[in-house]
XYZ file of C-alpha atoms in Angstrom:
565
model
C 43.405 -1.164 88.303
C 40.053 -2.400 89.166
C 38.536 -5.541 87.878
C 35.798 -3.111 85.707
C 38.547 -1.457 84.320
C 40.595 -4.431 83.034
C 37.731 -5.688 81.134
C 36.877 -2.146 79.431
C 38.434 -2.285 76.197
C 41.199 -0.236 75.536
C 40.164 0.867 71.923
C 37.276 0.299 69.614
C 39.434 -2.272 67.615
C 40.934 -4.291 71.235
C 38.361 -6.785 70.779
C 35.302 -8.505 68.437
C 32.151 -9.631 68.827
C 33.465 -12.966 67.880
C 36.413 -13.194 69.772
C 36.161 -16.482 72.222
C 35.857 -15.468 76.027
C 39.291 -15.027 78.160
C 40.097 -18.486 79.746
C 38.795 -20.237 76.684
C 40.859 -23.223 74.731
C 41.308 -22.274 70.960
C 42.807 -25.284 69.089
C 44.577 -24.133 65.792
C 43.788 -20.821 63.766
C 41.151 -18.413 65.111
C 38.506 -18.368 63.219
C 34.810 -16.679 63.000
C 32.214 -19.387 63.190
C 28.363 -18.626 62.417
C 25.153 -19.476 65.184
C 24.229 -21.586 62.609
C 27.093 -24.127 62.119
C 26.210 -27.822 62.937
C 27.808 -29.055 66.551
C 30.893 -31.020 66.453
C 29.882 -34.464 66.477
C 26.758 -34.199 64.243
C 26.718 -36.131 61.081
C 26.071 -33.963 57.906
C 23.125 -35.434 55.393
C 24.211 -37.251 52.002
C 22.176 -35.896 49.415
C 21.800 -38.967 46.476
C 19.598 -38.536 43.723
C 17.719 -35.499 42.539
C 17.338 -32.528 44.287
C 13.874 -33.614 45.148
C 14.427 -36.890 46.595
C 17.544 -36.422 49.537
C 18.468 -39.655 51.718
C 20.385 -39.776 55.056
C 22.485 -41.524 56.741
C 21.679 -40.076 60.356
C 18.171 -38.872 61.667
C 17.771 -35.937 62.947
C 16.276 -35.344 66.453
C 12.712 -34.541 66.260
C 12.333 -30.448 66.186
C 15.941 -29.869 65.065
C 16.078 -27.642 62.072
C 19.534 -28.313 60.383
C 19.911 -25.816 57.716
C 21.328 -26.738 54.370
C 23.923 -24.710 52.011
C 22.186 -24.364 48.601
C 23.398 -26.531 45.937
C 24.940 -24.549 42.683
C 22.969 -24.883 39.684
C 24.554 -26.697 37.298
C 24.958 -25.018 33.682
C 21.875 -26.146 31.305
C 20.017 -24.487 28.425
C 18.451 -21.270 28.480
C 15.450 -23.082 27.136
C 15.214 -25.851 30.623
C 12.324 -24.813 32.850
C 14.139 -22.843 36.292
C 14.531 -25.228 39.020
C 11.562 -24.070 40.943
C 9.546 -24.868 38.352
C 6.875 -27.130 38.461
C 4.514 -28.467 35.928
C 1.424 -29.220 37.929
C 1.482 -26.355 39.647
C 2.706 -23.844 37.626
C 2.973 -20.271 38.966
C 0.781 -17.683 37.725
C 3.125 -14.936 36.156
C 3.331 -13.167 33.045
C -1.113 -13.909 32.625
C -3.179 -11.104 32.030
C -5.967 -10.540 34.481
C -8.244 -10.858 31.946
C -6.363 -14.473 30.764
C -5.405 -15.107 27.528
C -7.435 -15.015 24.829
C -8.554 -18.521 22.659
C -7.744 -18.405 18.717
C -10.276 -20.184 17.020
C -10.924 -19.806 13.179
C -14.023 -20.999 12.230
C -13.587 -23.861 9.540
C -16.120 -22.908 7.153
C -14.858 -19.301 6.143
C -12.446 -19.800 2.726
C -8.918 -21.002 3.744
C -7.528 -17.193 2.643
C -9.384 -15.476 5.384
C -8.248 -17.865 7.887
C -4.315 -18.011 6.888
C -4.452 -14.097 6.313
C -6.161 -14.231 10.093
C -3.003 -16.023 10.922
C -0.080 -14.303 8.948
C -1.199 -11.175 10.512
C -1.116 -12.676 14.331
C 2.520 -12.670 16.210
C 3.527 -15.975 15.635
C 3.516 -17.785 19.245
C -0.353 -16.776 19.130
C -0.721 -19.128 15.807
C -2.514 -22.153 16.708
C -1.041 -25.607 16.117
C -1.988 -27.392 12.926
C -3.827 -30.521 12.691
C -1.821 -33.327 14.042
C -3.025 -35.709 11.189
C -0.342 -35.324 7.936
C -1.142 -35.903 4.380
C 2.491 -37.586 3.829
C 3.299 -41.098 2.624
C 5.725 -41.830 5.266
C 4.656 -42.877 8.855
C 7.324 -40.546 10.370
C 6.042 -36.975 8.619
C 5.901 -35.152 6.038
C 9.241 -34.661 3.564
C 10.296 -30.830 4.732
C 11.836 -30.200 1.538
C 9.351 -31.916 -1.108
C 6.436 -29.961 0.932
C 8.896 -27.105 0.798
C 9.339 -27.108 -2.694
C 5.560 -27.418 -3.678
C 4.844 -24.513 -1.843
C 7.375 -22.041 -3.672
C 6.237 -23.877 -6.886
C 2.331 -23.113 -6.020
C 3.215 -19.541 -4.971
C 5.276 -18.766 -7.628
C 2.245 -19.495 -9.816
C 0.076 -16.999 -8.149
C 2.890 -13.928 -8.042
C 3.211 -14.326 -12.232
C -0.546 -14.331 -12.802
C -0.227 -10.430 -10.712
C -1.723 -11.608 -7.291
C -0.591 -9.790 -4.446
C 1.725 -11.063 -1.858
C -0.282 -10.859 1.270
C -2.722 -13.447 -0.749
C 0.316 -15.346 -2.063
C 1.416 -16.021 1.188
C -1.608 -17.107 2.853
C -1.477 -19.300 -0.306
C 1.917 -20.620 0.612
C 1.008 -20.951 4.449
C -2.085 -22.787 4.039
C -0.167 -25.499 1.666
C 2.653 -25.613 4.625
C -0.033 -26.439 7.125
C -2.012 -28.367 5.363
C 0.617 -31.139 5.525
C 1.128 -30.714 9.095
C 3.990 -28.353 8.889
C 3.942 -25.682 11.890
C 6.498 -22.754 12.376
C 6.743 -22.149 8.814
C 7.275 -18.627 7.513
C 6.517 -17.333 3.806
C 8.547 -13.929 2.522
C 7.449 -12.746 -0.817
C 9.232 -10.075 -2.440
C 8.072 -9.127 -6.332
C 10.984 -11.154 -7.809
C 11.552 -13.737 -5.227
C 9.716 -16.344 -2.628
C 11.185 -18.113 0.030
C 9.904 -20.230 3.402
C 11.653 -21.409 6.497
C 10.499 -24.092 8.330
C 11.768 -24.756 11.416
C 10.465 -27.689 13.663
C 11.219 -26.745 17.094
C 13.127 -23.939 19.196
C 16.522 -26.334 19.269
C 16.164 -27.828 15.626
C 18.067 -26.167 12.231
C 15.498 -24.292 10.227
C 15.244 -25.845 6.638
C 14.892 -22.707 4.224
C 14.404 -22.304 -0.022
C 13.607 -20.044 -2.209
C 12.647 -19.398 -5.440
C 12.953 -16.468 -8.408
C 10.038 -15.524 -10.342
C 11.593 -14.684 -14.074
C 8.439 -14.502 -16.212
C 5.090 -13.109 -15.804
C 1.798 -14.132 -17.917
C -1.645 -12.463 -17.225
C -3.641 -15.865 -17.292
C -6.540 -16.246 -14.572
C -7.350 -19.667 -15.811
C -4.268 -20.956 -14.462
C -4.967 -18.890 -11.408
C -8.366 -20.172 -10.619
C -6.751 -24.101 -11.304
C -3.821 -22.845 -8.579
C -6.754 -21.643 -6.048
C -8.799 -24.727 -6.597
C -5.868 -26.706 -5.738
C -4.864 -24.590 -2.444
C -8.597 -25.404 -1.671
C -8.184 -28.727 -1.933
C -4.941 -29.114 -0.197
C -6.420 -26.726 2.444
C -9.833 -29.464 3.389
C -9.319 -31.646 6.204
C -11.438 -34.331 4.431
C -9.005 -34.386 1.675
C -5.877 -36.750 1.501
C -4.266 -35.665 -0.921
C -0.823 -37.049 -1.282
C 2.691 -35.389 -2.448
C 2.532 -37.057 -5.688
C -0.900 -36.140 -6.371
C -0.304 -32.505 -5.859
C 2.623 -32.570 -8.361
C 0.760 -34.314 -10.774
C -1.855 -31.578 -10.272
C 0.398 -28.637 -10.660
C 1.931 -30.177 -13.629
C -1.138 -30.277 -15.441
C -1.857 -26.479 -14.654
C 1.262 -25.287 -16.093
C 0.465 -27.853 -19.540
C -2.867 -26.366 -20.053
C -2.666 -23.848 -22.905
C -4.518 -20.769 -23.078
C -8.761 -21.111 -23.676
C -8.744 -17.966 -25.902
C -6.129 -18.004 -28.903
C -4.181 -14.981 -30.146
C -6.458 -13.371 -32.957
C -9.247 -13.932 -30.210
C -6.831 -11.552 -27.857
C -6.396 -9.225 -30.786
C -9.625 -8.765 -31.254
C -10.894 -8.194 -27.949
C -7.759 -5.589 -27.984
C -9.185 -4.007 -30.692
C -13.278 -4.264 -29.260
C -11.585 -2.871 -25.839
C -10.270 0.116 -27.382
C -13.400 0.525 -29.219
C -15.300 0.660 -26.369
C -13.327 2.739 -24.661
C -13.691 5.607 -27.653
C -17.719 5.441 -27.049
C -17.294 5.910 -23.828
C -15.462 9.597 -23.808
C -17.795 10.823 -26.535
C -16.727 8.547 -29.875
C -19.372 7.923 -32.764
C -19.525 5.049 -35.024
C -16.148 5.841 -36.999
C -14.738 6.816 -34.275
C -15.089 2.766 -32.914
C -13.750 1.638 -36.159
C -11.044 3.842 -36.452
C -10.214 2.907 -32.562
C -10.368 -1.120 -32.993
C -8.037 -0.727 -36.221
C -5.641 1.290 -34.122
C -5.761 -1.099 -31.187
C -5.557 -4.089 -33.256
C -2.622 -2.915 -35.118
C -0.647 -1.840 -32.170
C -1.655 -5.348 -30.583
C 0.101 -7.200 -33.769
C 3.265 -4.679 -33.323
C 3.835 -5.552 -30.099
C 3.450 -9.286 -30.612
C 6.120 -8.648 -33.089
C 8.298 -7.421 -30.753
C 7.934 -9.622 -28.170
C 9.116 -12.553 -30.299
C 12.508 -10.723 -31.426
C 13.220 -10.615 -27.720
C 12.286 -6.881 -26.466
C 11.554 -5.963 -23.076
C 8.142 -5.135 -22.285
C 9.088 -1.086 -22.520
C 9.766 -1.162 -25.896
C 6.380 -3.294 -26.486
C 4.244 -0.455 -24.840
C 6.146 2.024 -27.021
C 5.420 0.402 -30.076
C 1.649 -0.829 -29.234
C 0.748 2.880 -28.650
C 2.121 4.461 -32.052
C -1.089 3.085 -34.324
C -4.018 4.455 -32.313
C -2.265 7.827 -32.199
C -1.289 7.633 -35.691
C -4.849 7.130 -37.064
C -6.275 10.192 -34.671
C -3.744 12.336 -36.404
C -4.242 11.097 -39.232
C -8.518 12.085 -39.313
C -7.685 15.412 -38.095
C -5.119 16.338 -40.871
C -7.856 14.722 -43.019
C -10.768 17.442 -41.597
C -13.195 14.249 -40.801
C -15.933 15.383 -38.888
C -14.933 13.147 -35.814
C -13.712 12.867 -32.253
C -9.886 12.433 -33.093
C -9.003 12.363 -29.904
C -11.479 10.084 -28.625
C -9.110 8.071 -30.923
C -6.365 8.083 -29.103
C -8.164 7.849 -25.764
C -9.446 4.360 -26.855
C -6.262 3.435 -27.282
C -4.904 4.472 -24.279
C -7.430 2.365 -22.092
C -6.556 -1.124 -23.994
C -2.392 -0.162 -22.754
C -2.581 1.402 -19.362
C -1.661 -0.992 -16.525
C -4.559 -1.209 -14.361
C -4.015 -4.646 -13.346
C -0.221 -3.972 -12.308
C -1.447 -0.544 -10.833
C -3.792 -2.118 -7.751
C -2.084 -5.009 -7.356
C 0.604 -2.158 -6.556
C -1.065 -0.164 -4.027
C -2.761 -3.033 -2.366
C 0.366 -4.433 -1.392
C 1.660 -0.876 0.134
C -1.814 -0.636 2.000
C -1.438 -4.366 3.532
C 2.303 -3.381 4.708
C 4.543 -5.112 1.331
C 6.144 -1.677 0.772
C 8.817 -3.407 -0.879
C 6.798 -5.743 -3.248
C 4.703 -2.611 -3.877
C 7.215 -0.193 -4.722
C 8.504 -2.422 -7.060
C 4.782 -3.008 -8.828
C 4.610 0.756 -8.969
C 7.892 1.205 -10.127
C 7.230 -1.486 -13.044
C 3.829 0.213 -13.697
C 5.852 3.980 -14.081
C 7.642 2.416 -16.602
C 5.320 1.144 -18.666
C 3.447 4.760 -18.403
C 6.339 6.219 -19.446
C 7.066 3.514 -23.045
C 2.853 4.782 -23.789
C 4.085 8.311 -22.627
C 7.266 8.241 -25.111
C 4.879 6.574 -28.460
C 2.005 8.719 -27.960
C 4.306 12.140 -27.497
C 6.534 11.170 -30.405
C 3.387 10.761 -32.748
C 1.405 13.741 -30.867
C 4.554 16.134 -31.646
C 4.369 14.444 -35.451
C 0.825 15.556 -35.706
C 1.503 19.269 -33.874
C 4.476 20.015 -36.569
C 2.106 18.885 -39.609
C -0.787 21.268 -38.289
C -3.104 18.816 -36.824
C -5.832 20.190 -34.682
C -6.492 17.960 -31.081
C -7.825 19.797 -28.372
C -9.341 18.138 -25.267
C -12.343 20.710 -25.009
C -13.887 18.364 -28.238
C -13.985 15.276 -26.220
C -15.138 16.522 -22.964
C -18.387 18.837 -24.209
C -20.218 15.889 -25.039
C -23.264 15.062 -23.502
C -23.843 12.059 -21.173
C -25.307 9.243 -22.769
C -26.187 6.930 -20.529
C -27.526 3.805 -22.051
C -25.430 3.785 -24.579
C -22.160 4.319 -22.352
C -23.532 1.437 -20.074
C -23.163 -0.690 -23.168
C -19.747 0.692 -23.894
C -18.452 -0.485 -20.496
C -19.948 -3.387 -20.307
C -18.530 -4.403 -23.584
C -14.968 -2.788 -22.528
C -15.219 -5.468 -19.170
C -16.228 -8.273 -21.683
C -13.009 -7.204 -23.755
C -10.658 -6.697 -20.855
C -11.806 -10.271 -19.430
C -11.232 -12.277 -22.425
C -6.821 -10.476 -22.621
C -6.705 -11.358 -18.849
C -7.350 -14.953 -20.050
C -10.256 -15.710 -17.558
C -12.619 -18.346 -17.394
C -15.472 -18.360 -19.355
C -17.835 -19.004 -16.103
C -16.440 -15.665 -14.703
C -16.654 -13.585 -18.005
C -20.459 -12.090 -17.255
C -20.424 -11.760 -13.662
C -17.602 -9.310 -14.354
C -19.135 -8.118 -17.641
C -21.912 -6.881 -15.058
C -20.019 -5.823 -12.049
C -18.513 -3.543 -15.020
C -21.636 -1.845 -15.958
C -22.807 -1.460 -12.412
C -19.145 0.539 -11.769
C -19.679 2.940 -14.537
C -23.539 3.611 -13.756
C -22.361 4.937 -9.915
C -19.809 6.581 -11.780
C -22.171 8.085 -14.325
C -25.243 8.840 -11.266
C -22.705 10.112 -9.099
C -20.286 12.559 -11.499
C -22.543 13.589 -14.304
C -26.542 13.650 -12.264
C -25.000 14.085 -8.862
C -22.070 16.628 -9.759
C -19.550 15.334 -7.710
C -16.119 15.088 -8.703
C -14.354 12.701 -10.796
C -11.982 11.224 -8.255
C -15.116 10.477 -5.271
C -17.096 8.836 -7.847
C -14.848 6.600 -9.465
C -13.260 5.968 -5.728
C -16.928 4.807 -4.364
C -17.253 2.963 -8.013
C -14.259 0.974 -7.606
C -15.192 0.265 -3.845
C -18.475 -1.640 -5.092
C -16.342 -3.457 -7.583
C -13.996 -4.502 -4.894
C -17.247 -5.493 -2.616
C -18.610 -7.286 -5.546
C -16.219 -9.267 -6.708
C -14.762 -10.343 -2.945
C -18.613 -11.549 -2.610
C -18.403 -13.400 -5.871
C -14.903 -14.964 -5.195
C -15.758 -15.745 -1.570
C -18.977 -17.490 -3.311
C -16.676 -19.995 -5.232
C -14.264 -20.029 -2.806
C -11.795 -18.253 -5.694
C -9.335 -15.355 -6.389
C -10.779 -12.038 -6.172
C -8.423 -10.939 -9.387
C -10.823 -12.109 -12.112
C -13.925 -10.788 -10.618
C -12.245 -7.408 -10.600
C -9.573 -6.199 -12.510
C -11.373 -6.141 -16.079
C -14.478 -4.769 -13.852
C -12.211 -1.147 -13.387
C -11.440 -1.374 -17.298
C -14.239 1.707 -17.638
C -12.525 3.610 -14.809
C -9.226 3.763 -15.804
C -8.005 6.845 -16.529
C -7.266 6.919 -20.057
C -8.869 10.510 -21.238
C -7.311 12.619 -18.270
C -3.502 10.238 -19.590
C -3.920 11.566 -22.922
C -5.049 15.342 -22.327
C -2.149 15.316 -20.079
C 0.065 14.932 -22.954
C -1.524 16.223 -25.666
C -0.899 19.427 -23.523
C 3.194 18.828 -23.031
C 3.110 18.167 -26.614
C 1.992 21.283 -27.126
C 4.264 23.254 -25.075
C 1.177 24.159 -22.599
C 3.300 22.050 -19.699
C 1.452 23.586 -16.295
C -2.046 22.316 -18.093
C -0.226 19.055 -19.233
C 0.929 18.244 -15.605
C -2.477 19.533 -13.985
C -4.217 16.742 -16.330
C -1.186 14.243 -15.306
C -1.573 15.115 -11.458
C -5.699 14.171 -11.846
C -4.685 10.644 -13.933
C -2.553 9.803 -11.096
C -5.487 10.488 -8.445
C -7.873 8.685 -10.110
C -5.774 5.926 -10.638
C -4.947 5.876 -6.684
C -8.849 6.061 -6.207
C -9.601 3.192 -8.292
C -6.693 1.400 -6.604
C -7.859 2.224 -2.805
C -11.648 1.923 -3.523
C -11.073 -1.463 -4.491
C -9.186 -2.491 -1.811
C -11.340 -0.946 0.653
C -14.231 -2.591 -1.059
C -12.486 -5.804 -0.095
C -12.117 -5.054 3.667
C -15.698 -3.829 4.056
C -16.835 -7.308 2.165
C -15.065 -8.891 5.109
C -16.604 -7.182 7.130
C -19.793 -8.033 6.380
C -19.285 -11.617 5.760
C -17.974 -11.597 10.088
C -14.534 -12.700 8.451
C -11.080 -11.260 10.032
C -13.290 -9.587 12.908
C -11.776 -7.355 14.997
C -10.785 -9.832 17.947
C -9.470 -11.882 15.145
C -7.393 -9.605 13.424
C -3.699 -8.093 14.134
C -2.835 -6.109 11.347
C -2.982 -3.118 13.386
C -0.004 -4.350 15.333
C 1.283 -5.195 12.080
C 1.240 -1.902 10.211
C 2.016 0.048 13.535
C 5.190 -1.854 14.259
C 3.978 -2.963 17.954
């Protein structure tokens, strides 16, 4: 065998790429070392103190490149920067080409527009509150004192009817004004709560708290906005204590208008209200003697205890009683502009936007509740207007719709109708006496588009009371933006001539007289005009920020919001 062939392997597994040459010493196991390993002899580096700064024992030759195992990580949070991280010269990732847009809210727009800006932006996007805190103690604010004055202050503003989207910008702007970031307000239509939490490794602090009682009172409202407004200026200090005392004295005050005042204004609402869908003078007597009496009733009820069902069931027996009672009595008059009147001093206008607002700003459950609440209360008017309609039917009364709506437009005169219905409505939502004829006004200019547009222009009833209660809405977010107030009392008793109280009672006069496909027809057109009066206002509100360059489009992320991005 020649020398070539005793070094030819004999098989493809005879020998390795790393087996040691023949002739060559191997001291102990055989064993696979790497070109890298350091020489036999050479001292291996010490590494002492942080991975950045390494010390050694033994230099190196010049040009020698020992390499170095890695060192395991040791375990840490998942919130630690990585260990390649550095802080002056942090890497580039995860930045839009374009960079990342500033948030800056202008200081001089009201404090609603610029939490609402904020609520609706994702919430590491929310700029930092002021450093400076309004707090008595050197170290910060008291969580749960702040805490608590914010549930108290939005509580407040959900039992006067405002809607949640505002009552949490309410509750957000007291949070921040005393330096309290990362807070988040949840406002259902029974309950509040707010978590604060301080940092990413800190417990959140969280309450709550249960609205039991409503009261329509926009005095107390404007005194809970004025405070918010106060709270909400930098230049401000107001303490803890002062706030408290503050809100105490809101909830002492007593009503400015006392309760034969209400009545009567109960009684001049329903009035109005008769003129308006074709009444004469009787027929405005007869209408503020109804309302008036069905007022009383339901006060009467209210103190034994009833729920608010039974009150609308009982409050809407008198007017219907007296319209029967002129037709079975052959008076030459409107009986069922009667009725009507009373109608529009019971339906639940207030309750109805405050509804749909809060299902067109994304509160589906706070609105489905409002509207839920408001069905009910249709349905108490529903049950004491059919029981007395079906009275009148069996004793050979004669209502039919066609008397009401043949009448003739009368336009100055239903002008003064609706103005004098807004005056009414004002004084039972408790406002302030200030705000009374700036909404008396923004009433009258509602039902003149309504009147230009449906009677000269011939276009239908739901458009024209839909752009109506769109200027109403634009109005009255112009006036409240003026004071820096709630939009609520510069609107709601504004809609009062809108409502839809004739197309309510046709609807059932019609079921009560066993004609059920017209009765539903007139229901189905109620229901749309009430939606229209709802929407237009709203929309009224979102064009008025428009205009005023507030919530602008770079500003603004309810899109993401509503679309679930």
């Amino acid at each position: 065998m020649t020398d070539a062939e005793d070094r030819k392997p004999k098989s493809d597994e005879a020998r390795s790429a790393f087996m040691p040459p023949a002739g060559a010493a191997v001291d102990g196991d055989m064993s696979t070392t790497s070109e890298f390993a350091i020489p036999e002899g050479l001292a291996v580096p010490r590494t002492t103190g942080t991975e950045s700064e390494t010390t050694s024992e033994f230099v190196f030759p010049k040009g020698l490149d020992v390499p170095q195992a890695p060192a395991a990580e040791p375990e840490s949070s998942a919130f630690n920067p990585p260990r390649t991280y550095s802080a002056k010269n942090a890497p580039p990732a995860f930045t839009p080409p374009t960079g990342i847009p500033v948030i800056s809210l202008t200081k001089d727009v009201p404090w609603q527009d610029r939490m609402r800006t904020m609520l609706r932006m994702p919430v590491a996007e929310r700029p930092a509150p002021e450093p400076a805190h309004k707090a008595e103690e050197d170290e910060g604010p008291a969580v749960p004192r702040v805490l608590d004055l914010t549930l108290r202050i939005g509580e407040l503003l959900l039992a006067g009817g405002e809607g949640a989207e505002d009552v949490e910008a309410a509750m957000f702007a007291v949070c921040r004004s005393y330096g309290l970031d990362r807070c988040e307000p949840n406002v259902t239509f029974t309950l509040l709560s707010i978590s604060h939490q301080p940092s990413l490794v800190d417990d959140p602090v969280t309450a709550s708290r249960t609205v039991r009682r409503r009261g329509t009172d926009y005095t107390r409202l404007a005194a809970v906005y004025q405070l918010v407004d106060d709270l909400s200026d930098p230049e401000a200090q107001i303490s803890l204590e002062e706030a408290y005392g503050r809100l105490a004295e809101i909830r002492r005050n007593r009503h400015p208008y006392p309760g034969w005042v209400l009545t009567a204004a109960s009684g001049l609402l329903a009035g109005s209200a008769s003129v308006l869908v074709g009444g004469d003078l009787i027929v405005f007597f007869a209408a503020v003697l109804g309302a008036m009496l069905g007022d009383r009733l339901a006060w009467l009820c209210a103190g034994r205890g009833l729920p608010e069902f039974y009150q609308f069931t009982v409050a809407a027996t008198p007017p219907a009683a007296i319209g029967i009672a002129l037709a079975l009595a052959h008076v030459d008059v409107e009986a069922s502009a009667v009725i009507t009147g009373g109608l529009f001093a019971l339906l639940p206008g207030r309750a109805l936007v405050a509804g749909v607002q809060d299902g067109l700003t994304g509160y589906y459950i706070t609105a489905s509740a409002r509207l839920l609440e408001v069905m009910y209360f249709f349905v108490g008017i529903v049950v004491g207007v059919l029981v007395m309609l079906y009275v009148g039917v069996q004793l050979g009364a004669r209502l039919t719709p066609e008397a009401a709506l043949s009448t003739d437009p009368r336009p100055l005169l239903q002008i003064g109708a609706s103005m004098l219905l807004s005056l009414a409505f004002a004084i039972l939502l408790q406002q302030e006496r200030s705000t009374v004829l700036a909404v008396t006004l923004n009433g009258g200019v509602a039902w003149s588009v309504y009147g230009a547009m449906h009677y000269t222009g011939e276009f239908s009833p739901v458009a024209s009371t839909a752009v109506a209660a769109g200027l109403v809405g634009l109005f009255g977010q112009l006036l409240s933006r003026y004071r820096f107030a709630s939009a609520l009392p510069y609107t709601t008793a504004a809609i009062g001539p809108l409502l839809p109280g004739s197309a309510s009672y046709f609807g059932l006069l019609s079921i009560s007289q066993n004609n059920v496909d017209a009765g539903l027809v007139w229901l189905s057109k109620a229901v749309a005009l009430a939606m229209a009066i709802a929407i237009g206002v709203n929309l009224g509100t979102e064009i008025s920020r428009l205009f005023l360059r507030i919530g602008s489009a770079e500003k603004r992320r309810a899109a993401k919001r509503t679309r679930g991005f």
